[in-house]
XYZ file of C-alpha atoms in Angstrom:
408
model
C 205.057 243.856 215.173
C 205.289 244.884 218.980
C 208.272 246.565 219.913
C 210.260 245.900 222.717
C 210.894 248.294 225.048
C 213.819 248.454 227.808
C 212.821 248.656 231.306
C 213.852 251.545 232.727
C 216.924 250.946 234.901
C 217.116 251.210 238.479
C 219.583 253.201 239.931
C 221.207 251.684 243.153
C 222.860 254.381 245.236
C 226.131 252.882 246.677
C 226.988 253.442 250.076
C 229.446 255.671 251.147
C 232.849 254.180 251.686
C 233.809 256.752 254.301
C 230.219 256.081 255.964
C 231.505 253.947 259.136
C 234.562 257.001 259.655
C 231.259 259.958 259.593
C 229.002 257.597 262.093
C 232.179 257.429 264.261
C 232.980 261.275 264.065
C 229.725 262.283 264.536
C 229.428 260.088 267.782
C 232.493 261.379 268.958
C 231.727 265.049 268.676
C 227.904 264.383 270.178
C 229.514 262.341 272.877
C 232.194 265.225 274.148
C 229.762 267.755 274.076
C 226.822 266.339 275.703
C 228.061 263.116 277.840
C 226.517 259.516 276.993
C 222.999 260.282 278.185
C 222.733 263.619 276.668
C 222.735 261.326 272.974
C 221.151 259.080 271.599
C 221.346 256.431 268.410
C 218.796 258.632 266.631
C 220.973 261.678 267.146
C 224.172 260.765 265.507
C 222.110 258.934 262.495
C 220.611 262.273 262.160
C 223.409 264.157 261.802
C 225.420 261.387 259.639
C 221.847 261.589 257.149
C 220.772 257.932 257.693
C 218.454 256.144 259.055
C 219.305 254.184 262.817
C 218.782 250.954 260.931
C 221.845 251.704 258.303
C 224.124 252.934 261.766
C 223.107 249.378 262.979
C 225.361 248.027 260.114
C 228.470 249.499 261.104
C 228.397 249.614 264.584
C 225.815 247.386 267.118
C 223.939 250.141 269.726
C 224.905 253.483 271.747
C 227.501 251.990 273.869
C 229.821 250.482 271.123
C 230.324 253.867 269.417
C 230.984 255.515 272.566
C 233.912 252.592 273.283
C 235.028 253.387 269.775
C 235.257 257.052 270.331
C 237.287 256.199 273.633
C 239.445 254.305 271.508
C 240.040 256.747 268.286
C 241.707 259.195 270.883
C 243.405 256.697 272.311
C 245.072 255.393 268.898
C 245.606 259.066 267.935
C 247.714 260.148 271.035
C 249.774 256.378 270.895
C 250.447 256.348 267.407
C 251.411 260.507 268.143
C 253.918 259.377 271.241
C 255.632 256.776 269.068
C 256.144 259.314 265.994
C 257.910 261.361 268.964
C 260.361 258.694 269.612
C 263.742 259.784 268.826
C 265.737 256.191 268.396
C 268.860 257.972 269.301
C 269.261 258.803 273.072
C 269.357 262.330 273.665
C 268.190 265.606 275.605
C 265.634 264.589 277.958
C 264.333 268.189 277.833
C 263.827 268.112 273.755
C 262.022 264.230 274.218
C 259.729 265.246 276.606
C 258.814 268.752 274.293
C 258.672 266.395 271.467
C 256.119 264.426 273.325
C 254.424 267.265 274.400
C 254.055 268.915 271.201
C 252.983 265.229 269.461
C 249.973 264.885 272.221
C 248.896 269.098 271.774
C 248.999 268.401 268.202
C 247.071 265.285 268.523
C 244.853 266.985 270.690
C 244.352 270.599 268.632
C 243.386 267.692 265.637
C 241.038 266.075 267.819
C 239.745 269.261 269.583
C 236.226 268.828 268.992
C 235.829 264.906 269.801
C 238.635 264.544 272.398
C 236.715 265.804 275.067
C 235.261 262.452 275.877
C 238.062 261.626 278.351
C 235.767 263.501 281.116
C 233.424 260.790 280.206
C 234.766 257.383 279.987
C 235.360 256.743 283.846
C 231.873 257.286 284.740
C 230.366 255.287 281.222
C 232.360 252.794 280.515
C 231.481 249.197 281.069
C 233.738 247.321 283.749
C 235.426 244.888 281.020
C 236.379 248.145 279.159
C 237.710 250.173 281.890
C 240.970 248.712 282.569
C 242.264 247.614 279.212
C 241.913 251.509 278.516
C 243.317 252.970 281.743
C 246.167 250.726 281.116
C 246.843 252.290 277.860
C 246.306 255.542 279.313
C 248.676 255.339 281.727
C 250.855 254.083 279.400
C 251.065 257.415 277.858
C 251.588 258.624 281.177
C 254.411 256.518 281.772
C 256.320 257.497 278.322
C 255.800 261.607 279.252
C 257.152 260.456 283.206
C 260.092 258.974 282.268
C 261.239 262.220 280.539
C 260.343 264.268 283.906
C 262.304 261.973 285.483
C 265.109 262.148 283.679
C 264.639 265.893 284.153
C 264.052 265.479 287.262
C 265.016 262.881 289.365
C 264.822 263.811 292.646
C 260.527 263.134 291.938
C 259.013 260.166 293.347
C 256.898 257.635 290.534
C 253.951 259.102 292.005
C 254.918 262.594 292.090
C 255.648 262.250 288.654
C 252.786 260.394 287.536
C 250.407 263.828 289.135
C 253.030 265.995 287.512
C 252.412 264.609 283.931
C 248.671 264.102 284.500
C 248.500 267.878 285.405
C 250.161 268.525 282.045
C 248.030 266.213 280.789
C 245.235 268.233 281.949
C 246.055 271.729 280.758
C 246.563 270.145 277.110
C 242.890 268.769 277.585
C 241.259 271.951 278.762
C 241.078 273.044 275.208
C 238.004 270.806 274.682
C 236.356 272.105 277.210
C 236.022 275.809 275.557
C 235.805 277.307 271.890
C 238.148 280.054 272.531
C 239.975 280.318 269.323
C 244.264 280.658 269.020
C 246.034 279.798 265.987
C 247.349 276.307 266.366
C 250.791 277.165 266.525
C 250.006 279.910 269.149
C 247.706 277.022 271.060
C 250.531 274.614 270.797
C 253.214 277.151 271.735
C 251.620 278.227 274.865
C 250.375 274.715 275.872
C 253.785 273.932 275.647
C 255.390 276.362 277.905
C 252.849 275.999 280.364
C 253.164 272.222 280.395
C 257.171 272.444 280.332
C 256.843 275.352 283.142
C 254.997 272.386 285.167
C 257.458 269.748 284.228
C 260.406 272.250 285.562
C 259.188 273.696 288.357
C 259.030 272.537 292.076
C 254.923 272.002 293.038
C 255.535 270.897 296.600
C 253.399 271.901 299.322
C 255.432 274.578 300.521
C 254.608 278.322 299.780
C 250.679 278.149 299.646
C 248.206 278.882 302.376
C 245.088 276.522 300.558
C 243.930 274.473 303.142
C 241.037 272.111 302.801
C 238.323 271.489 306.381
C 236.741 268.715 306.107
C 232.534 269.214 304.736
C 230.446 269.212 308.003
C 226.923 269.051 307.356
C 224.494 271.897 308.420
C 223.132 271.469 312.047
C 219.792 269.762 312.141
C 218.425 272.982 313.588
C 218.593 274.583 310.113
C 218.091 272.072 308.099
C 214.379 272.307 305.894
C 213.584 270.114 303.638
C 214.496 271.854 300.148
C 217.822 271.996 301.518
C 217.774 268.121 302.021
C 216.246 267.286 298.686
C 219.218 269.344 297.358
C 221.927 267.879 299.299
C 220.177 264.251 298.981
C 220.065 264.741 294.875
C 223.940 266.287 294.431
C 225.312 263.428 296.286
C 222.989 260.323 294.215
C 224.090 262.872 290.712
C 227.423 262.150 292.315
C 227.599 258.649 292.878
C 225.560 257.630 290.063
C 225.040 260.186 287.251
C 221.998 262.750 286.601
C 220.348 260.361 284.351
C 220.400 257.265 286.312
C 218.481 258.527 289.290
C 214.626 258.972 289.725
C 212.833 261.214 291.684
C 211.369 258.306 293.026
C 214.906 257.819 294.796
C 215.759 261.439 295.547
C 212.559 261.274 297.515
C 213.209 258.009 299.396
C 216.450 259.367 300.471
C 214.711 261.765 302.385
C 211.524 260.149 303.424
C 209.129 261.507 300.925
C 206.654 260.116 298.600
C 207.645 260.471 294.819
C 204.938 263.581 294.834
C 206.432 265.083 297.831
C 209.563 266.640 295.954
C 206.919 268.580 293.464
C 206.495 270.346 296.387
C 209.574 272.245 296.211
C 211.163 271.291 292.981
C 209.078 271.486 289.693
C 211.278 269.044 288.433
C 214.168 266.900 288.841
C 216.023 268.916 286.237
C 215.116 272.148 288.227
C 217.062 270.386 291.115
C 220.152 270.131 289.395
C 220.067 273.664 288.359
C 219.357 274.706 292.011
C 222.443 272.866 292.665
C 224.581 274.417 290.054
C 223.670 278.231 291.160
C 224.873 277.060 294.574
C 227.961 276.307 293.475
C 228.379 279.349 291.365
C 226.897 281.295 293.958
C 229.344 279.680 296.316
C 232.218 280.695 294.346
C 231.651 283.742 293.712
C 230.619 284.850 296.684
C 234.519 283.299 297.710
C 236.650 284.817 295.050
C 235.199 288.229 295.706
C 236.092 288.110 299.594
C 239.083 286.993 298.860
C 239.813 289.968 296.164
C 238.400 292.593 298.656
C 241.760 292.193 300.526
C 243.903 291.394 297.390
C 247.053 293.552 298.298
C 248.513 293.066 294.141
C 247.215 291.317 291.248
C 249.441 288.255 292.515
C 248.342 288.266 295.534
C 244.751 288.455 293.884
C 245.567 285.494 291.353
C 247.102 283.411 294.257
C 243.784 284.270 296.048
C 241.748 283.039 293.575
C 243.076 279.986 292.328
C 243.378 279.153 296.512
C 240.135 279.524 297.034
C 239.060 277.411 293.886
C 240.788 274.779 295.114
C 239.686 274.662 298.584
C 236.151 275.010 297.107
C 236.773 271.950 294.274
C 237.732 269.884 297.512
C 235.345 270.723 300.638
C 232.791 270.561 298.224
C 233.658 267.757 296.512
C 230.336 266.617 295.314
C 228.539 269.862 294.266
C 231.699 270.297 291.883
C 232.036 267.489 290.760
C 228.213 267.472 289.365
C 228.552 270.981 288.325
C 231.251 270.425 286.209
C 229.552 266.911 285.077
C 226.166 267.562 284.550
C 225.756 270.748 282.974
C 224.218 269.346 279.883
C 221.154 268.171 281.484
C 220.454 271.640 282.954
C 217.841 273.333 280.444
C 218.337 275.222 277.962
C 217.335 278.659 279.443
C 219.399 278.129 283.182
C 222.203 276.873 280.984
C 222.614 279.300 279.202
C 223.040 281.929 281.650
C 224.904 279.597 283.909
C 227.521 279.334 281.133
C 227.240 283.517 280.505
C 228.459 283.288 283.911
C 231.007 280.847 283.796
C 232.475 282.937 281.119
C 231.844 286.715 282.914
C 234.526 284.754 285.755
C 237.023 283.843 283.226
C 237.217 286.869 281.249
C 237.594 288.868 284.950
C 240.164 286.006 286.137
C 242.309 286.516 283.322
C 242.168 290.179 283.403
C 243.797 289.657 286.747
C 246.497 287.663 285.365
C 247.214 290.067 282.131
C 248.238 292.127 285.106
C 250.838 289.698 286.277
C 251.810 288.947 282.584
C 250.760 291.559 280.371
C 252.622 290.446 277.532
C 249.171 287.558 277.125
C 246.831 288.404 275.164
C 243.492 288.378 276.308
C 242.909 285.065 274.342
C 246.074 283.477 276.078
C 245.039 284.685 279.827
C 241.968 282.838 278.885
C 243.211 279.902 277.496
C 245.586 279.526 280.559
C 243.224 279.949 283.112
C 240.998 277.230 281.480
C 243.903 275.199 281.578
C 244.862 275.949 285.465
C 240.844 275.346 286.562
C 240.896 272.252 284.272
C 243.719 270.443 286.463
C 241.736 270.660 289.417
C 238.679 269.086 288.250
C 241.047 266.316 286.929
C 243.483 265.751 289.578
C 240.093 265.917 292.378
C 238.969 262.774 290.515
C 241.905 261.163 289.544
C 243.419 260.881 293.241
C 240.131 260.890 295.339
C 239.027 262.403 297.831
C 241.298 262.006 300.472
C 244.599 262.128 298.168
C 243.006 265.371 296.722
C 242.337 267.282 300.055
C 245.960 266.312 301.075
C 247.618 267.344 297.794
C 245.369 270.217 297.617
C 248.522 272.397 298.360
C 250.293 270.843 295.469
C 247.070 271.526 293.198
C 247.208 275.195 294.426
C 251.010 275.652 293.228
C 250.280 273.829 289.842
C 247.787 276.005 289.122
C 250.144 279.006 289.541
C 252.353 277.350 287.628
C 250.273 277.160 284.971
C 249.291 280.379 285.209
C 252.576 282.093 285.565
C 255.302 279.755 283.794
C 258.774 281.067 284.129
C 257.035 284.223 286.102
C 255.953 282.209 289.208
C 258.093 283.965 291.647
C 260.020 281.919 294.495
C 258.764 281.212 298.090
């Protein structure tokens, strides 16, 4: 007699039940570090442990988990604004720290995905964009009406740059991996973003002012210069990774094999452009400390001409602080060893001013202060930002200083 003999039994792994959550965290994280371009399908599945065809079953291409990841932080900071609500009217002062403290909380939480709200005005599709900057300013608009209660003598629109300078500072934290406590973070977000809501930021009291950007005379014009100034303005208008050197060339009447010439590369352009602007800047700031007369008068200095360079150089910033990820590795790395070197000496200057920071605060403020201006350039525009440049200047200080900004 022939014995029968079970088959051995497959085992069928089961799929994760958090799986779809991990694909959208991981997305979220790649996405605020390294902008839309700078990942790819392959990446995320990668990190997740899968392969791109078992992503494919939870969410459709690229493009839909970045919308989702727009959309998580989104959710988060709503559903944090309407734990905030007090039914019962009272203090306008203790809503609007409520508020604040919901969104920094919210934001500490989300620290290491919420930085792709520097991304979704430049990536997102044109269906998309509105439905989301509605609900953004809608948490705008629940923060305002608390400043206004505060203080009513502020226009709507005053109000509305107010809150999205506060808005600002709180999202600077993504931008660095400085490391507080989160009830220090939150504390000293707080003050800084109540010292904005309190305080006066008009015009008045600052000496930033903004010329217009005249181009070089032709007479000194060569053509590396042009290549440069043709690629920061197309990075500008349409992203690093949409152009071609095919285009940068056109722009200034070259074949394609004309900018090899002068650039190895189109990624050795950008990083020509960003040691400009850090070249620029530095080259500024120390001037301007030469003749310093105190460390606030060195800190006013400073943030003054920041601003005036964020603005009359509107383009080269605004692809310096955009693009950085496609620089490579080895230029990025010492333009960020850089980038920190300025903060670490900025803040020294304001531990002078308020040496009861720590050098972690100082730090974590004067990411916060730089942060607004980046935000506010793009958020009003050009010609809004150059005007309210003044305004910019004193919110900075504000930030900086709190309850310490002294009068006039």
């Amino acid at each position: 007699m022939v014995s029968k003999t079970s088959s051995p039994r497959v085992e069928r792994r089961s799929r994760p039940k958090d799986r779809r959550d991990r694909i959208a965290t991981a997305a979220a994280i790649a996405f605020a570090e390294r902008g839309y371009h700078g990942v790819s399908v392959e990446d995320i599945a990668a990190e997740v442990g899968i392969t791109k065809s078992a992503l494919y079953r939870h969410f459709p291409g690229k493009y839909a988990l970045f919308l989702n990841s727009a959309l998580i932080l989104l959710d988060a900071l709503e559903a944090a604004l309407e734990q905030s609500s007090d039914p019962l009217p009272g203090s306008a002062y203790d809503q609007l720290r409520a508020h604040l403290s919901a969104i920094i909380g919210t934001t500490i939480t989300h620290r290491h995905t919420a930085g792709i709200y520097r991304w979704k005005r430049r990536y997102l599709q044109k269906e998309d964009r509105l439905p989301i900057r509605t609900r953004s300013w809608e948490v705008n608009r629940v923060i305002r009406e608390c400043v206004m209660r505060i203080r009513p003598e502020l226009s709507d629109s005053d109000a509305f740059v107010t809150v999205a300078a506060m808005l600002s500072v709180i999202g600077s934290i993504t931008a660095h991996s400085l490391v507080l406590s989160p009830r220090r973070t939150e504390q000293l977000l707080l003050d800084a973003c109540t010292a904005i809501a309190e305080c006066d930021a008009g015009s008045s009291g600052t000496g930033v002012t903004v010329p217009e950007a005249v181009p070089e005379p032709a007479a000194v014009s060569n053509m590396r210069e042009d290549l440069l100034r043709a690629s920061v303005h197309l990075f500008h208008d349409r992203g690093y990774a949409e152009i071609g050197v095919e285009e940068i060339a056109a722009a200034v009447g070259l074949p394609a094999s004309g900018v090899y010439r002068y650039y190895p590369s189109k990624a050795d352009i950008l990083a020509a452009a960003f040691y400009r602007a850090l070249d620029g800047l530095e080259a500024a700031v120390a001037e301007k400390l030469r003749t310093a007369s105190d460390p606030l008068d060195a800190v006013r200095a400073l943030t003054a001409v920041y601003v005036e360079l964020s603005f009359s150089q509107r383009e080269l910033m605004s692809v310096y602080f955009a693009e950085l990820v496609h620089v490579a590795p080895g230029p990025r790395a010492d333009l960020r060893l850089r980038q920190r070197s300025n903060i670490e000496q900025w803040a020294a200057l304001l531990r002078e001013v308020r040496p009861g920071l720590s050098v972690v605060e100082s730090r974590f403020l004067m990411y916060g202060a730089l942060n607004l201006v980046s935000d506010l350039g793009v958020f009003l525009g050009p010609a809004a930002a150059q005007q309210e440049a003044p305004r910019i200047h004193n919110l900075m200080m504000i930030t900086l200083l709190g309850s310490n900004l002294p009068e006039g």
